CSV table of C-alpha atoms and ligand atoms in Angstrom, one decimal:
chain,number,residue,atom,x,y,z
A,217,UNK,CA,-26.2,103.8,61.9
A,218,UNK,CA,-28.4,105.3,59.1
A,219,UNK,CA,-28.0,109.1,58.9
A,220,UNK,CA,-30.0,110.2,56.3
A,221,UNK,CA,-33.6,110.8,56.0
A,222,UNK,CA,-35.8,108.8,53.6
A,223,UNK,CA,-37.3,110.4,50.8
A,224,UNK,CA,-38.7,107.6,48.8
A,225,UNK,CA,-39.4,104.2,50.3
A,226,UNK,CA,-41.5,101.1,49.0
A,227,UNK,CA,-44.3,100.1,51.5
A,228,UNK,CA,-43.8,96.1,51.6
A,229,UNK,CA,-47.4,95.0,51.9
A,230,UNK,CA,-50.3,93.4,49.7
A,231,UNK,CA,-52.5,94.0,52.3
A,232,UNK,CA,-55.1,96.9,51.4
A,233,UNK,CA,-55.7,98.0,55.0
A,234,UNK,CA,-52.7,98.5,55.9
A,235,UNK,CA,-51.6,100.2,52.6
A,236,UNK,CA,-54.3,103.0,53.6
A,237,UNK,CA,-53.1,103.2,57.0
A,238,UNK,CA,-49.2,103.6,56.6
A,239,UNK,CA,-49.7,106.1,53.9
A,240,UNK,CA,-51.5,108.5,55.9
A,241,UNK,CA,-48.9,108.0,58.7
A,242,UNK,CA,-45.9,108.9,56.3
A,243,UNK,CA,-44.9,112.3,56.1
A,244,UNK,CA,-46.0,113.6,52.5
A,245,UNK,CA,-42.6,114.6,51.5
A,246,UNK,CA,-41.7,110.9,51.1
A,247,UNK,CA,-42.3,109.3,47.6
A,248,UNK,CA,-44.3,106.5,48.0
A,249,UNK,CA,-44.3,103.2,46.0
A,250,UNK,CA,-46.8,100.3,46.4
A,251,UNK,CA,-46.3,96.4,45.8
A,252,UNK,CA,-49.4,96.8,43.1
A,253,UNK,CA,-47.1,98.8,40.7
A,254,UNK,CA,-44.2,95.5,40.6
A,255,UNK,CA,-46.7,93.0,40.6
A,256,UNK,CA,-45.1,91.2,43.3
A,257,UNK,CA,-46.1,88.3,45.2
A,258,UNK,CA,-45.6,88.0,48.9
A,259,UNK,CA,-43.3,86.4,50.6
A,260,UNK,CA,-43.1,82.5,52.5
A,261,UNK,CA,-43.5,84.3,56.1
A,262,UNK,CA,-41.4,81.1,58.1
A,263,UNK,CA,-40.0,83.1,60.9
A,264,UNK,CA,-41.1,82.7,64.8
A,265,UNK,CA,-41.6,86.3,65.8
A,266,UNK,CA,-43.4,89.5,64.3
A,267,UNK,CA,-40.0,91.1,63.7
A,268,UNK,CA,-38.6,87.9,61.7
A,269,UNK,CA,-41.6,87.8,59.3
A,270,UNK,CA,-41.4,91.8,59.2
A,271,UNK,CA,-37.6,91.6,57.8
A,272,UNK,CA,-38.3,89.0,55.7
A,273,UNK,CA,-40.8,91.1,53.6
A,274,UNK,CA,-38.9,94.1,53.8
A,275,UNK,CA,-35.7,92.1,52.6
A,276,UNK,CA,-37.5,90.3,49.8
A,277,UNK,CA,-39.5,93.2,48.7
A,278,UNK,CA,-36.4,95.4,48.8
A,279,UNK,CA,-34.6,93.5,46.8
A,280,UNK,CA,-36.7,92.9,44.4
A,281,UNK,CA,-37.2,96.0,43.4
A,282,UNK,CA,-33.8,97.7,44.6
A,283,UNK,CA,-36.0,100.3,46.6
A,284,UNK,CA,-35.8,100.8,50.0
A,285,UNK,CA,-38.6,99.0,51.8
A,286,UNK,CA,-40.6,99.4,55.1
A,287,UNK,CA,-42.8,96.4,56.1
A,288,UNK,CA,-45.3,95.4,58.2
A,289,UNK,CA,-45.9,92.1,60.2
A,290,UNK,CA,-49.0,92.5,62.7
A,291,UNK,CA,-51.5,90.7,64.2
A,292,UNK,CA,-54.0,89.9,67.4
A,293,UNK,CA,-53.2,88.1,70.7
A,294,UNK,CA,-56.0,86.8,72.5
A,295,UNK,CA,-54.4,85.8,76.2
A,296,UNK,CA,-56.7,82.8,76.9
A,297,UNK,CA,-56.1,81.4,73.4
A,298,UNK,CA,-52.3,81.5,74.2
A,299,UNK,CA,-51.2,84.5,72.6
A,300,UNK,CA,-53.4,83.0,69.1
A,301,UNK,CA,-53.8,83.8,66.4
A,302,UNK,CA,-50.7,86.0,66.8
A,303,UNK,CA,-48.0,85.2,63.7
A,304,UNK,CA,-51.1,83.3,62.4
A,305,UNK,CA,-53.3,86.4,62.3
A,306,UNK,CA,-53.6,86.0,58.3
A,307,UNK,CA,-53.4,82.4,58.3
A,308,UNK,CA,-57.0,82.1,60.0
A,309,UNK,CA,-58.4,84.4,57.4
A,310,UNK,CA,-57.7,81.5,54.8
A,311,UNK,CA,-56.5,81.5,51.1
A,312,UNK,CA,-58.6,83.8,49.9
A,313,UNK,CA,-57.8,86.7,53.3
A,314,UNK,CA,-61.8,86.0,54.3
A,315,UNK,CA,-62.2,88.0,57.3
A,316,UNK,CA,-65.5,86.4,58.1
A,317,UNK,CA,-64.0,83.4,58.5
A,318,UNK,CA,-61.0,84.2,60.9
A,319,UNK,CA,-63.5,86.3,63.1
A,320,UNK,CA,-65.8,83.0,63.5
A,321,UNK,CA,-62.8,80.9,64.3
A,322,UNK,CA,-62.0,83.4,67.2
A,323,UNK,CA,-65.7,83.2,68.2
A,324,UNK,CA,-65.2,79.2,68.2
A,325,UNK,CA,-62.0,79.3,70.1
A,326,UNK,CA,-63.1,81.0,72.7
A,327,UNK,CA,-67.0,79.0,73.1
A,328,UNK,CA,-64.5,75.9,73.5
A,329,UNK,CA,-62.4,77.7,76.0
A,330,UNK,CA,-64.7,79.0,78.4
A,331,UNK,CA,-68.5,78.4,77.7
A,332,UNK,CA,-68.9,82.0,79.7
A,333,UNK,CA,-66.6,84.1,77.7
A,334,UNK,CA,-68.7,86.8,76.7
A,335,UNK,CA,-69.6,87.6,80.8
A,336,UNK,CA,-65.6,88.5,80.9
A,337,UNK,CA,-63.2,90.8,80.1
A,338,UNK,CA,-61.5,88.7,77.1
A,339,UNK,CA,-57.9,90.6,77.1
A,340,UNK,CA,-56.1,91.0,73.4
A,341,UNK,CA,-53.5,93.3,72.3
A,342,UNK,CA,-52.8,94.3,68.3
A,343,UNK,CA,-48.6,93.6,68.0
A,344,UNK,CA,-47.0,95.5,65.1
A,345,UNK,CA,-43.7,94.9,64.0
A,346,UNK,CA,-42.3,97.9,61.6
A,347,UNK,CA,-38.9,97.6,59.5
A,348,UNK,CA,-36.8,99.1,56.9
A,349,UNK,CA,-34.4,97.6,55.2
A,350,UNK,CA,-32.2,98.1,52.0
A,351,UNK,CA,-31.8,95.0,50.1
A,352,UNK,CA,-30.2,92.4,52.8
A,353,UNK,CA,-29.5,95.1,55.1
A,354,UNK,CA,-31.9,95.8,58.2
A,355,UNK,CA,-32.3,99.9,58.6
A,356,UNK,CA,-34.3,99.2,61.1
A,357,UNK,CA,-37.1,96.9,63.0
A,358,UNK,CA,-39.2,98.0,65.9
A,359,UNK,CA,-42.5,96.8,67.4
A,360,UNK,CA,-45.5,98.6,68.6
A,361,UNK,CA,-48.7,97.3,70.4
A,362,UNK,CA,-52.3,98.2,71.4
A,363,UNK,CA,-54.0,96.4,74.3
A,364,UNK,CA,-57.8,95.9,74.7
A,365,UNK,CA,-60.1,92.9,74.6
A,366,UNK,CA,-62.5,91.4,72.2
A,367,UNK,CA,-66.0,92.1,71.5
A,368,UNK,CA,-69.0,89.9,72.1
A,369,UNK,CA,-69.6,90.3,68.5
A,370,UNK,CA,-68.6,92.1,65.7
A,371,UNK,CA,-69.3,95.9,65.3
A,372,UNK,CA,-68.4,98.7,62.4
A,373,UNK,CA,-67.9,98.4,59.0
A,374,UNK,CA,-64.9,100.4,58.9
A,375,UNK,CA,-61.1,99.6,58.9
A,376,UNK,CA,-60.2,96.2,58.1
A,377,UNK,CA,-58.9,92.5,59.4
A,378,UNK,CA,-60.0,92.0,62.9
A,379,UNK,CA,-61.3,95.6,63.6
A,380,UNK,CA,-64.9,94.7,64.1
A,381,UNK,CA,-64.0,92.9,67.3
A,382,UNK,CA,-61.4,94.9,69.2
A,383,UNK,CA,-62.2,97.0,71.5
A,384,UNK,CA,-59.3,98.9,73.1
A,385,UNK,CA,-58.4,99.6,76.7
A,386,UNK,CA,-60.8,102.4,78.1
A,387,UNK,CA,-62.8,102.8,74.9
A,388,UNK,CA,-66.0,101.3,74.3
A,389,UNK,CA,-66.4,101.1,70.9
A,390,UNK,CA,-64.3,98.2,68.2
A,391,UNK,CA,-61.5,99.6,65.8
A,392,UNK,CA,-63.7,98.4,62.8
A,393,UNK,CA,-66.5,101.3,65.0
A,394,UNK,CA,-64.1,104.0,64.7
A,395,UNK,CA,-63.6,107.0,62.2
A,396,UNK,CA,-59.8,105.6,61.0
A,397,UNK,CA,-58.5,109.2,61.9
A,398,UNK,CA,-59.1,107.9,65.4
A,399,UNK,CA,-57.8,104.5,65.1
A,400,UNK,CA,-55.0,106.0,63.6
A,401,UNK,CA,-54.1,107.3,66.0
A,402,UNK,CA,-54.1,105.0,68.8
A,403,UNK,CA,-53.2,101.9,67.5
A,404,UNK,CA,-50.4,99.3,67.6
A,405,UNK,CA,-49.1,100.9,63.9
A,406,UNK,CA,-48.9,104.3,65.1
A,407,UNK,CA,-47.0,103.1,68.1
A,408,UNK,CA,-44.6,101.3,66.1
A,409,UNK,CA,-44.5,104.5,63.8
A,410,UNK,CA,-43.3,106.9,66.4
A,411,UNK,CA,-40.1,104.5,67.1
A,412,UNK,CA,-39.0,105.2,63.5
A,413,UNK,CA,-39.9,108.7,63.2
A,414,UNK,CA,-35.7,109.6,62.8
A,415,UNK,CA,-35.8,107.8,60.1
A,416,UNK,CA,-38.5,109.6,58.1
B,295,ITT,P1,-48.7,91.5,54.0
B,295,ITT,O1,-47.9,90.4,54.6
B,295,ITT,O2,-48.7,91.6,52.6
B,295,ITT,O3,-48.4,92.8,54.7
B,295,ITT,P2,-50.9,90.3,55.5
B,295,ITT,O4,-52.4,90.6,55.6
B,295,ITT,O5,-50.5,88.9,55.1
B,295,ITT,O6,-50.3,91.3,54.4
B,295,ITT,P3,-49.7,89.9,58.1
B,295,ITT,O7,-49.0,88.6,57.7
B,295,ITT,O8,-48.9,90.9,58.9
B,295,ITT,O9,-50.2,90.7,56.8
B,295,ITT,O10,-51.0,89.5,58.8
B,295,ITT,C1,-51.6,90.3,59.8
B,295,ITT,C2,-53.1,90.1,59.9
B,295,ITT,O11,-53.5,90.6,61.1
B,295,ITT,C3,-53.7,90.9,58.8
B,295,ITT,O12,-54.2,90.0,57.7
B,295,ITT,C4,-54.9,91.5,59.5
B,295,ITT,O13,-56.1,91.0,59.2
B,295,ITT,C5,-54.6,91.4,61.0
B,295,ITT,N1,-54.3,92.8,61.4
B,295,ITT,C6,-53.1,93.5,61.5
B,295,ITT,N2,-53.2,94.7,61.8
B,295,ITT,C7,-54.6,94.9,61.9
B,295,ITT,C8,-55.4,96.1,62.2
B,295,ITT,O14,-54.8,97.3,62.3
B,295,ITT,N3,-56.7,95.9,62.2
B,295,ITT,C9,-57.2,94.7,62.0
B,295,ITT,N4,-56.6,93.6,61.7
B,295,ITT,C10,-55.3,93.7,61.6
């Protein structure tokens, strides 16, 4: 079991967003270190589960730079697309992370799924799966979610990824709608955050 508590940790991700995002949740006493400063590329995310591709990063990034590392694996669940895009969250944004794109393939799922979509409730949750390890040594991995359902089309400008069309349970407007200090704190990172809050 890992005693101490972290004062400088590398945040595995070369994903903007949520670079934004888990540095406002970490405490400020922690020294923070970003991927950008390495150069590093990501990755080949091959496992089955969010917590397989979350300690691959933080296992690959950790030891390529001998810091500690916390990573992120995340993504949406849609319940009549069977649980898609899930692991594949980023992989329907494309090479190039076009978040355009991955929204209109959600859009075209669901019109060839059930031509009446948009008169129901489309359930979804956001899944996050948080870990820390220290070169090939898992600290920790724990997984947080956010349930909701999807928009009949996209709304806000802010936040990032899939934000502009998820809507979660007993709000009415999307993430992407949302001031992030509000999102912040509701989502499925925040959840996952206050399972590793001994560590930090
Ligand atoms: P890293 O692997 O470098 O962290 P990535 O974007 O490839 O970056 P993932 O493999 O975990 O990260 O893919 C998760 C995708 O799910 C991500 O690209 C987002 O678009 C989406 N996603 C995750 N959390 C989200 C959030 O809070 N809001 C909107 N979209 C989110």
């Amino acid at each position: 079991m890992f005693k101490q508590k972290i004062n400088k940790l590398l945040i595995g991700t070369n994903n903007r967003g949520k670079l934004r995002e888990i540095r406002s949740l970490l405490p400020k006493s922690i020294k923070i270190y970003s991927t950008s400063g390495f150069n590093l590329k990501s990755p080949v995310e091959n496992g089955k589960t969010f917590e397989e591709n979350s300690l691959i990063k933080s296992k690959y990034f950790s030891k390529k730079t001998g810091l500690m590392c916390l990573a992120d694996d995340s993504g949406l669940e849609i319940d009549i697309l069977n649980k898609n895009p899930g692991i594949y969250s980023a992989r329907w944004g494309g090479k190039y992370g076009d978040f355009g794109k991955a929204i209109k393939r959600v859009y075209n799922s669901l019109n060839k799924k059930d031509k009446n979509w948009k008169n129901k409730k489309i359930k979804a949750k956001f899944i996050c799966a948080l870990s820390i390890s220290y070169l090939n040594k898992k600290i920790t991995c724990v997984v947080g979610k956010v349930e909701g359902y999807i928009s009949n089309e996209p709304k806000g400008k802010n936040g990032f990824g899939y934000d502009p069309i998820f809507i979660p349970l007993k709000k009415r407007k999307t993430f992407g709608e949302m001031k992030p200090s509000q999102k912040y704190k509701m989502d499925h990172r925040y959840q996952a955050f206050k399972k590793i809050r001994k560590f930090l």
